[in-house]
Structure formats: C-alpha cells, structure tokens
Short mmCIF file of C-alpha atoms and ligand atoms in Angstrom, two decimals:
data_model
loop_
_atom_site.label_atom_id
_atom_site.label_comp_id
_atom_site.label_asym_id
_atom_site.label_seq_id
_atom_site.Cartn_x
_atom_site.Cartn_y
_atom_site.Cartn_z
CA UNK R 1 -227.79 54.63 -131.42
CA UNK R 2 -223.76 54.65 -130.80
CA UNK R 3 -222.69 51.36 -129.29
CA UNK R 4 -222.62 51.77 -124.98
CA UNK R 5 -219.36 50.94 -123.06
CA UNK R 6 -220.55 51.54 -119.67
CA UNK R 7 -218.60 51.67 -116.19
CA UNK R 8 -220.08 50.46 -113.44
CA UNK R 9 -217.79 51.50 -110.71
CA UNK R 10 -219.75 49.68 -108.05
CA UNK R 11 -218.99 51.26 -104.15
CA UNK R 12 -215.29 51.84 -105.58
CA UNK R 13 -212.95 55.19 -105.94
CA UNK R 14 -212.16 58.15 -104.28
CA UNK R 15 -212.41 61.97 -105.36
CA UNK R 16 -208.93 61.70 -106.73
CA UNK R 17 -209.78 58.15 -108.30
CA UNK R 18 -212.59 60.07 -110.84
CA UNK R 19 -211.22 62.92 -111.42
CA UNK R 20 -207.92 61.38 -112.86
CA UNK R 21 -209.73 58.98 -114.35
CA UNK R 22 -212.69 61.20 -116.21
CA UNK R 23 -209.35 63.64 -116.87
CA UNK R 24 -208.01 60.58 -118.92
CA UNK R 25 -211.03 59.82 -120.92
CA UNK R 26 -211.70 63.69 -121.51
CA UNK R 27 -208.19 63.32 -123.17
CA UNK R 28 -208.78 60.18 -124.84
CA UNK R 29 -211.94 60.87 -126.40
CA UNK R 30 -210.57 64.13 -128.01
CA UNK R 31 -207.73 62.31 -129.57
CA UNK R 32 -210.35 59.65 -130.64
CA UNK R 33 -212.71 59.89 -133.68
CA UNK R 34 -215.55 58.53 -131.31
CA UNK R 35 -219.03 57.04 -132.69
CA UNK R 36 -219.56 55.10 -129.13
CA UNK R 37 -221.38 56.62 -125.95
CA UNK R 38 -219.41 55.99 -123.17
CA UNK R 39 -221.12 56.42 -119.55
CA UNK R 40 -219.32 56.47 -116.32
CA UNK R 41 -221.77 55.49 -112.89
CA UNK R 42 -219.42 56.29 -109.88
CA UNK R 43 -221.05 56.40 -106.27
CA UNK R 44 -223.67 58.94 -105.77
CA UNK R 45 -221.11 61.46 -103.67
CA UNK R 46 -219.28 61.49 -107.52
CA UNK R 47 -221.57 61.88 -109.81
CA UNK R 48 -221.62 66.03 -110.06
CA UNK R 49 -217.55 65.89 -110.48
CA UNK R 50 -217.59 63.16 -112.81
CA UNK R 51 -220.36 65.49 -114.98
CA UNK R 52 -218.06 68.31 -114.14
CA UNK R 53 -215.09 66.59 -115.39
CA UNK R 54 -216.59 64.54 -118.43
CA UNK R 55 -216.22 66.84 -120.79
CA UNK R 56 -216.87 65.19 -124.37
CA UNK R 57 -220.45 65.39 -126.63
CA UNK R 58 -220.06 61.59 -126.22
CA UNK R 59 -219.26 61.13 -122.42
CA UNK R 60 -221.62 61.05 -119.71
CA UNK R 61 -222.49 60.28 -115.93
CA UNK R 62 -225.11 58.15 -114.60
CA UNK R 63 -225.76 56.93 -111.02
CA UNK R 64 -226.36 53.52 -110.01
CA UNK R 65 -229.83 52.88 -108.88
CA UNK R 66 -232.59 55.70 -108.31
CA UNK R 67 -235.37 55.99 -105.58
CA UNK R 68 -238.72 54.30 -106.77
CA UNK R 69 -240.42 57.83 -105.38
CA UNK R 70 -240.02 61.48 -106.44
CA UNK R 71 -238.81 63.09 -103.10
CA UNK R 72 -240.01 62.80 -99.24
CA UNK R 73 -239.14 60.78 -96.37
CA UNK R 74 -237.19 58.01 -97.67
CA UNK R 75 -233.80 58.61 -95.35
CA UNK R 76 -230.83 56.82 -97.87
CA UNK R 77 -232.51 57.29 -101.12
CA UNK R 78 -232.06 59.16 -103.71
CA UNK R 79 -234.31 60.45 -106.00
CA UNK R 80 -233.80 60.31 -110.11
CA UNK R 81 -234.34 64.13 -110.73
CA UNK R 82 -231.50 64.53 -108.00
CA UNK R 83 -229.29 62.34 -109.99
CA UNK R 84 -230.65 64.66 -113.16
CA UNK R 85 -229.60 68.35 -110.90
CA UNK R 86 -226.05 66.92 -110.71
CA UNK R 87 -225.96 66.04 -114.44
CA UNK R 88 -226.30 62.62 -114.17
CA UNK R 89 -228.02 61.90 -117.65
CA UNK R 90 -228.57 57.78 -117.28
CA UNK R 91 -229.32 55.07 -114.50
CA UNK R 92 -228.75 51.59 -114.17
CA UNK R 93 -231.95 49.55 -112.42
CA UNK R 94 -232.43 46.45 -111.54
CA UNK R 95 -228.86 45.75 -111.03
CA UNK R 96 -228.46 42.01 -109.75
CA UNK R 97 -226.80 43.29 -106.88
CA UNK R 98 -229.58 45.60 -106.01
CA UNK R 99 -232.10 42.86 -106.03
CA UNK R 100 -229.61 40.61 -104.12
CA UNK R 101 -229.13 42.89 -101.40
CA UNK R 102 -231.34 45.71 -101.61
CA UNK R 103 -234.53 43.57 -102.14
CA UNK R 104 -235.29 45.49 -105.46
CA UNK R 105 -238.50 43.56 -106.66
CA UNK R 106 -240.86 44.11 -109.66
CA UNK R 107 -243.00 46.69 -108.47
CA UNK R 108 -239.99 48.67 -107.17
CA UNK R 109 -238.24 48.36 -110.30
CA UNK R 110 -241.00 49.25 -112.29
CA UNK R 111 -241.71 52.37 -109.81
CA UNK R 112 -237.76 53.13 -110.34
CA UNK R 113 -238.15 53.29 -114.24
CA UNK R 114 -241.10 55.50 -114.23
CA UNK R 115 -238.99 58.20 -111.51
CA UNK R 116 -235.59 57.97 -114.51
CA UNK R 117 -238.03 58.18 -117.26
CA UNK R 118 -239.83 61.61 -115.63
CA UNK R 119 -236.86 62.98 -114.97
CA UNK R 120 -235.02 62.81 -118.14
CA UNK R 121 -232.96 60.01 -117.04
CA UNK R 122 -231.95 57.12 -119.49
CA UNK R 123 -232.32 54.10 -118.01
CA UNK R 124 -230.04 50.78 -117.78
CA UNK R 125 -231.98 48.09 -116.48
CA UNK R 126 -230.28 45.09 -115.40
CA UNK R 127 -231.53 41.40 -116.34
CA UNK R 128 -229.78 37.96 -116.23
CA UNK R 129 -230.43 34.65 -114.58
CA UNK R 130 -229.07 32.52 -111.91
CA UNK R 131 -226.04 29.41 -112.09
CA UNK R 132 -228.80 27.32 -111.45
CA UNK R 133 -231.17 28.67 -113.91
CA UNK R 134 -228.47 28.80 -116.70
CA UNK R 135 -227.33 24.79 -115.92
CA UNK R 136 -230.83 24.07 -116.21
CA UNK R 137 -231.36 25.80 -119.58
CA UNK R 138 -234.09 28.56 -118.46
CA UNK R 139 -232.44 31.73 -119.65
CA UNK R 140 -235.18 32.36 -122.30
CA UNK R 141 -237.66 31.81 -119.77
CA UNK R 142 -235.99 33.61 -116.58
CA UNK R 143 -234.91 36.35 -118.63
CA UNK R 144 -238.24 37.19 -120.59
CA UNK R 145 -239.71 36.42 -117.00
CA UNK R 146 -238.04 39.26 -115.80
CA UNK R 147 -238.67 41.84 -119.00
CA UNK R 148 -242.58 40.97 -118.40
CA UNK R 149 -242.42 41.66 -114.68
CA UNK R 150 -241.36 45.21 -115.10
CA UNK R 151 -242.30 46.37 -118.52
CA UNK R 152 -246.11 45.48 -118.34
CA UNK R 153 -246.29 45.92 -115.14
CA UNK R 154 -249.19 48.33 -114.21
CA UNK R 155 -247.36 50.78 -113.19
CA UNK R 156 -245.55 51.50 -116.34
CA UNK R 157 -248.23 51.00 -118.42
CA UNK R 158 -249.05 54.74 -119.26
CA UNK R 159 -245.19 55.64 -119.41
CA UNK R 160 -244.21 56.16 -122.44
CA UNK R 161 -240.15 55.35 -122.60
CA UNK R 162 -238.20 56.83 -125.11
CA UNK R 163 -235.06 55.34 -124.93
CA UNK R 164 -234.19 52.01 -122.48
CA UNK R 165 -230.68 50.12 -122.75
CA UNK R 166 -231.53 46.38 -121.85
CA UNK R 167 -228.48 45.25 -119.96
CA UNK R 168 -228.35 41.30 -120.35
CA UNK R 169 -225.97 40.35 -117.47
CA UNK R 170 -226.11 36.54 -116.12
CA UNK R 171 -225.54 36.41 -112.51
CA UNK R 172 -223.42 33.37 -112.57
CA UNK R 173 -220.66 35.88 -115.10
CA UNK R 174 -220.92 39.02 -112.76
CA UNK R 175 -217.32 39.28 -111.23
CA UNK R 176 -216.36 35.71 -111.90
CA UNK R 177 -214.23 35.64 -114.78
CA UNK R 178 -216.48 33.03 -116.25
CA UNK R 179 -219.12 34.36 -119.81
CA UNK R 180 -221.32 33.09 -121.61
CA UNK R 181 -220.73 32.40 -125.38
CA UNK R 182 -221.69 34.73 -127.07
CA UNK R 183 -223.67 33.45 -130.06
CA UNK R 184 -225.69 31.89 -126.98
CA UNK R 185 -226.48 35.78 -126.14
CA UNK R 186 -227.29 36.69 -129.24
CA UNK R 187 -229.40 33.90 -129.64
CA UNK R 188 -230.95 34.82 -126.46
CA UNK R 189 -231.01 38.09 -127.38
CA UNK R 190 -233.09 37.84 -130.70
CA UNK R 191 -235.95 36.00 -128.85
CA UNK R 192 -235.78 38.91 -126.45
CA UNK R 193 -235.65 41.68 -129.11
CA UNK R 194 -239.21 40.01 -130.66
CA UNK R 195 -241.24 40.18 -127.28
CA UNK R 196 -239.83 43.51 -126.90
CA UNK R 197 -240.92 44.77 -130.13
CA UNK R 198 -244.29 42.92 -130.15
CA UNK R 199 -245.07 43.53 -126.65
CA UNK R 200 -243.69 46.28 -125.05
CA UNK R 201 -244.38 49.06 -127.27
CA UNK R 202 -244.24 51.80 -124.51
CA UNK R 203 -240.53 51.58 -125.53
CA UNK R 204 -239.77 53.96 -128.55
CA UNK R 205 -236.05 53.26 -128.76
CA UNK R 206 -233.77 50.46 -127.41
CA UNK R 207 -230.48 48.45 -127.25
CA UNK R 208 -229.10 45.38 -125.75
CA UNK R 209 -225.68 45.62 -124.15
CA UNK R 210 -223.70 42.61 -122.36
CA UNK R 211 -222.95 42.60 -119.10
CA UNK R 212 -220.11 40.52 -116.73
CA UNK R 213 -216.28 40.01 -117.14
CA UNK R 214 -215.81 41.63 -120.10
CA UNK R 215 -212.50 42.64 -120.91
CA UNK R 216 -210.46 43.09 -123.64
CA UNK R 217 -209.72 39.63 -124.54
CA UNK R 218 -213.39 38.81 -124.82
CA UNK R 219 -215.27 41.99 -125.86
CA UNK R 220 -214.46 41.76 -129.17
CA UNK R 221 -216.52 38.44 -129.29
CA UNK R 222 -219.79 39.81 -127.69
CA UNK R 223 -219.73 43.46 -129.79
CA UNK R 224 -219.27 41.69 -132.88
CA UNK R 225 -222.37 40.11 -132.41
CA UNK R 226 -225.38 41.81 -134.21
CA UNK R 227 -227.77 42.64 -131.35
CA UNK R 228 -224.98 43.33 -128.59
CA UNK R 229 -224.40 47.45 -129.21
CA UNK R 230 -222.17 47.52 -125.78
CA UNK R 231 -221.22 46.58 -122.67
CA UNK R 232 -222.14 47.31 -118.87
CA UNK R 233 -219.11 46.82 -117.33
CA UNK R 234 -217.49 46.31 -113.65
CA UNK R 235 -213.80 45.10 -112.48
CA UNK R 236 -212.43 45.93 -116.15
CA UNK R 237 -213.81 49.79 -115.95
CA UNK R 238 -211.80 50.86 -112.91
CA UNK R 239 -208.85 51.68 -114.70
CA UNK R 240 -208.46 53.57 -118.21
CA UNK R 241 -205.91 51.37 -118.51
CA UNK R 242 -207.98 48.64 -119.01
CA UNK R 243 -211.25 50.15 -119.44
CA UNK R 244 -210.13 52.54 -122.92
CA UNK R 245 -209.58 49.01 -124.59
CA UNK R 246 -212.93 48.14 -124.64
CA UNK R 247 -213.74 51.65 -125.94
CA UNK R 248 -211.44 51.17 -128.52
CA UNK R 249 -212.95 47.51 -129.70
CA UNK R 250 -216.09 48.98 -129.78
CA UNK R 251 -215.18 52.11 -131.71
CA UNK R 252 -213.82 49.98 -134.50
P1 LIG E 324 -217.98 42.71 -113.86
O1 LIG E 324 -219.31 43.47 -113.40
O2 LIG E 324 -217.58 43.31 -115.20
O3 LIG E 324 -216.98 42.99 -112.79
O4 LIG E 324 -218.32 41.27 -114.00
C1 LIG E 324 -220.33 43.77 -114.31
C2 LIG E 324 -221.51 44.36 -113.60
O5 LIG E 324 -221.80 43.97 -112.47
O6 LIG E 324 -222.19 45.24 -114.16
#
C-alpha cells in the first residue's frame, strides 16, 4: 500500500473552503510524481463536491464516522453506502472524539465497521489512550484493549475485511501540540502489528498511520519510522498550505 496522508477536517469549511482547496491538490498532485494516497474527510454536506472535485487516481473522499445500521429510522445518521453513492471511498471510526461525545462504544464500533466494510468503504479506525493512561505507562495495554474490543468482537467475526488503516492517535496529542516520540510508536506499534497478524485474521490487508499534531516539523520523524505508512491528520490539513508539506515528506 502507498503511504496515507489523511485530512480530517473535523466540523470545519465551507463550500468555497473545499472546493479551493481540493482545486489545489487536483493541481498539486498532477505536477507531483505521487506514490502516496491522500484522502480528504470534510463534513458530510461536502463529501459529493470534494469527490466531484478530487480529481487524481491517488486522491479520494471519505466521511467521518458512518451509521452502525444500513438505513431506517435513525434521524442524524448516516448510513456507509450513502457515504459510498456520493463517492466517498473511506471512513474514519472510532474517532476519539466520537467516543468522547457521541458515546461510540465497542459494539457500535464494531457494528460501524461491518456497515463501511459492506459497502465498499475503507475504513480508518481510530485508537489511542488517555493522559492518564500514557503517564501511567498502559499504552500497550489500553491500546491492544481497544483492537480486541472491536476486532473479535462477535459481530465482526464473520466479516471478512479486506483492507483496514489502524489509526494510532493518543488522546493526550489530539489538537495539543504535544506527540509522542516516535520510536515509542513504533515500538508500540510492532507489538500491535503481532496481535494483529496472529489474531485478527479477518483482516486481509492493513497499515498503521499516526495520528495528532503532526505537521511538517515533526512528520518527517513519525513516517520515517518502519511501521508508520501515514498520517491522520487535523489542524495541519486545513490549509494546502500547510497540509501539501506533509504530502510532500511522505512522497519522498
Ligand atoms: P490534530 O488532529 O492533527 O489537530 O491533532 C488529529 C485528529 O484528530 O485526527
């Protein structure tokens, strides 16, 4: 797989916002030799332009979160093939600030994975612990805690999934300017990579991506790290400006 620079664009932007901005990284990616997937998860209302708009082999638009049903009365939700009928080709789940404020818990997420993985949808789920967790040392544990939950849970168990990015994104780094080191995460990240392969064998193809305050002056530490292919990223991906960087450093 190409290495992932993702853009989480959160409840941010306007019409005008993505269509300058998936103009600019139509343009880009034509002047660029690109071997990196770049995906672009605006606010549901944005998704069809942004498809519309993308317009590179190696650009796409996701959404960010699906329903954990197929359709029916579920007044706010969204359903993954809807996401799929407006070209949306990924998903992010399990995004900390979905299970923060949203209540997304195992089941649900696990429910939520089976919807993007019937409809076509690649998913990005979300994983990471707490400040409190990481001072006391239980990332291994909170993080292959969470990985269990979902991917045996019951639900999942007869869904095969082709191809699953495993965003690692500690809480405490989400919007705060403060990361992790990041031989840490790939330290982290080979522990993870062996319960994956050994236990979760549903899961044909994946990659590990790093998640919270990148930006420039950092990425280059995480994607040079052997098991980081990417980044899921917030604040930095609002502007090409600062966002193209990161494609750059990861293109290299
Ligand atoms: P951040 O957000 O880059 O602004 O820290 C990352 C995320 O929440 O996915």
């Amino acid at each position: 797989m190409n290495p992932f620079v993702l853009a989480n664009w959160k409840m941010n932007g306007s019409k005008n916002d993505i269509e300058r901005y998936c103009d600019e990284l139509t343009a880009y990616f034509h002047r660029l030799e690109p071997h990196v997937t770049c995906v672009v998860f605006p606010p549901f209302p944005y998704i069809a332009l942004s498809n519309q708009k993308l317009q590179h082999q190696f650009l796409f638009s996701g959404a960010q979160d699906c329903a954990a049903s197929a359709k029916g009365a579920f007044t706010g939700d969204v359903a993954a093939s809807m996401i799929r009928d407006c070209g949306g080709k990924y998903v992010i789940i399990g995004h900390s600030e979905r299970r923060q404020y949203h209540h997304a818990e195992n089941t649900m997420l696990a429910d939520k994975l089976k919807q993007a993985t019937k409809a076509g949808l690649t998913p990005v789920f979300c994983f990471g612990e707490s400040l409190e967790e990481y001072n006391q040392g239980q990332q291994m544990q909170t993080c292959a805690k969470q990985l269990e939950a979902v991917f045996k849970h019951p639900h999942l168990q007869d869904t095969p999934l082709k191809r699953v990015i495993l965003a690692y994104e500690p809480v405490w780094a989400i919007g705060s300017g403060l990361t992790p080191n990041p031989i840490d995460v790939q330290n982290l990240l080979e522990g993870l990579n062996d319960q994956v392969l050994e236990n979760y064998t549903q899961i044909e193809e994946f990659s590990f991506v790093y998640g919270g305050s990148v930006n420039e002056a950092n990425f280059q530490g995480f994607i040079s790290q052997p098991l980081i292919k990417g980044a899921l990223v917030g604040g930095a991906s609002l502007k090409t400006e600062t966002f193209i960087p990161l494609i750059e450093i990861a293109n290299q």
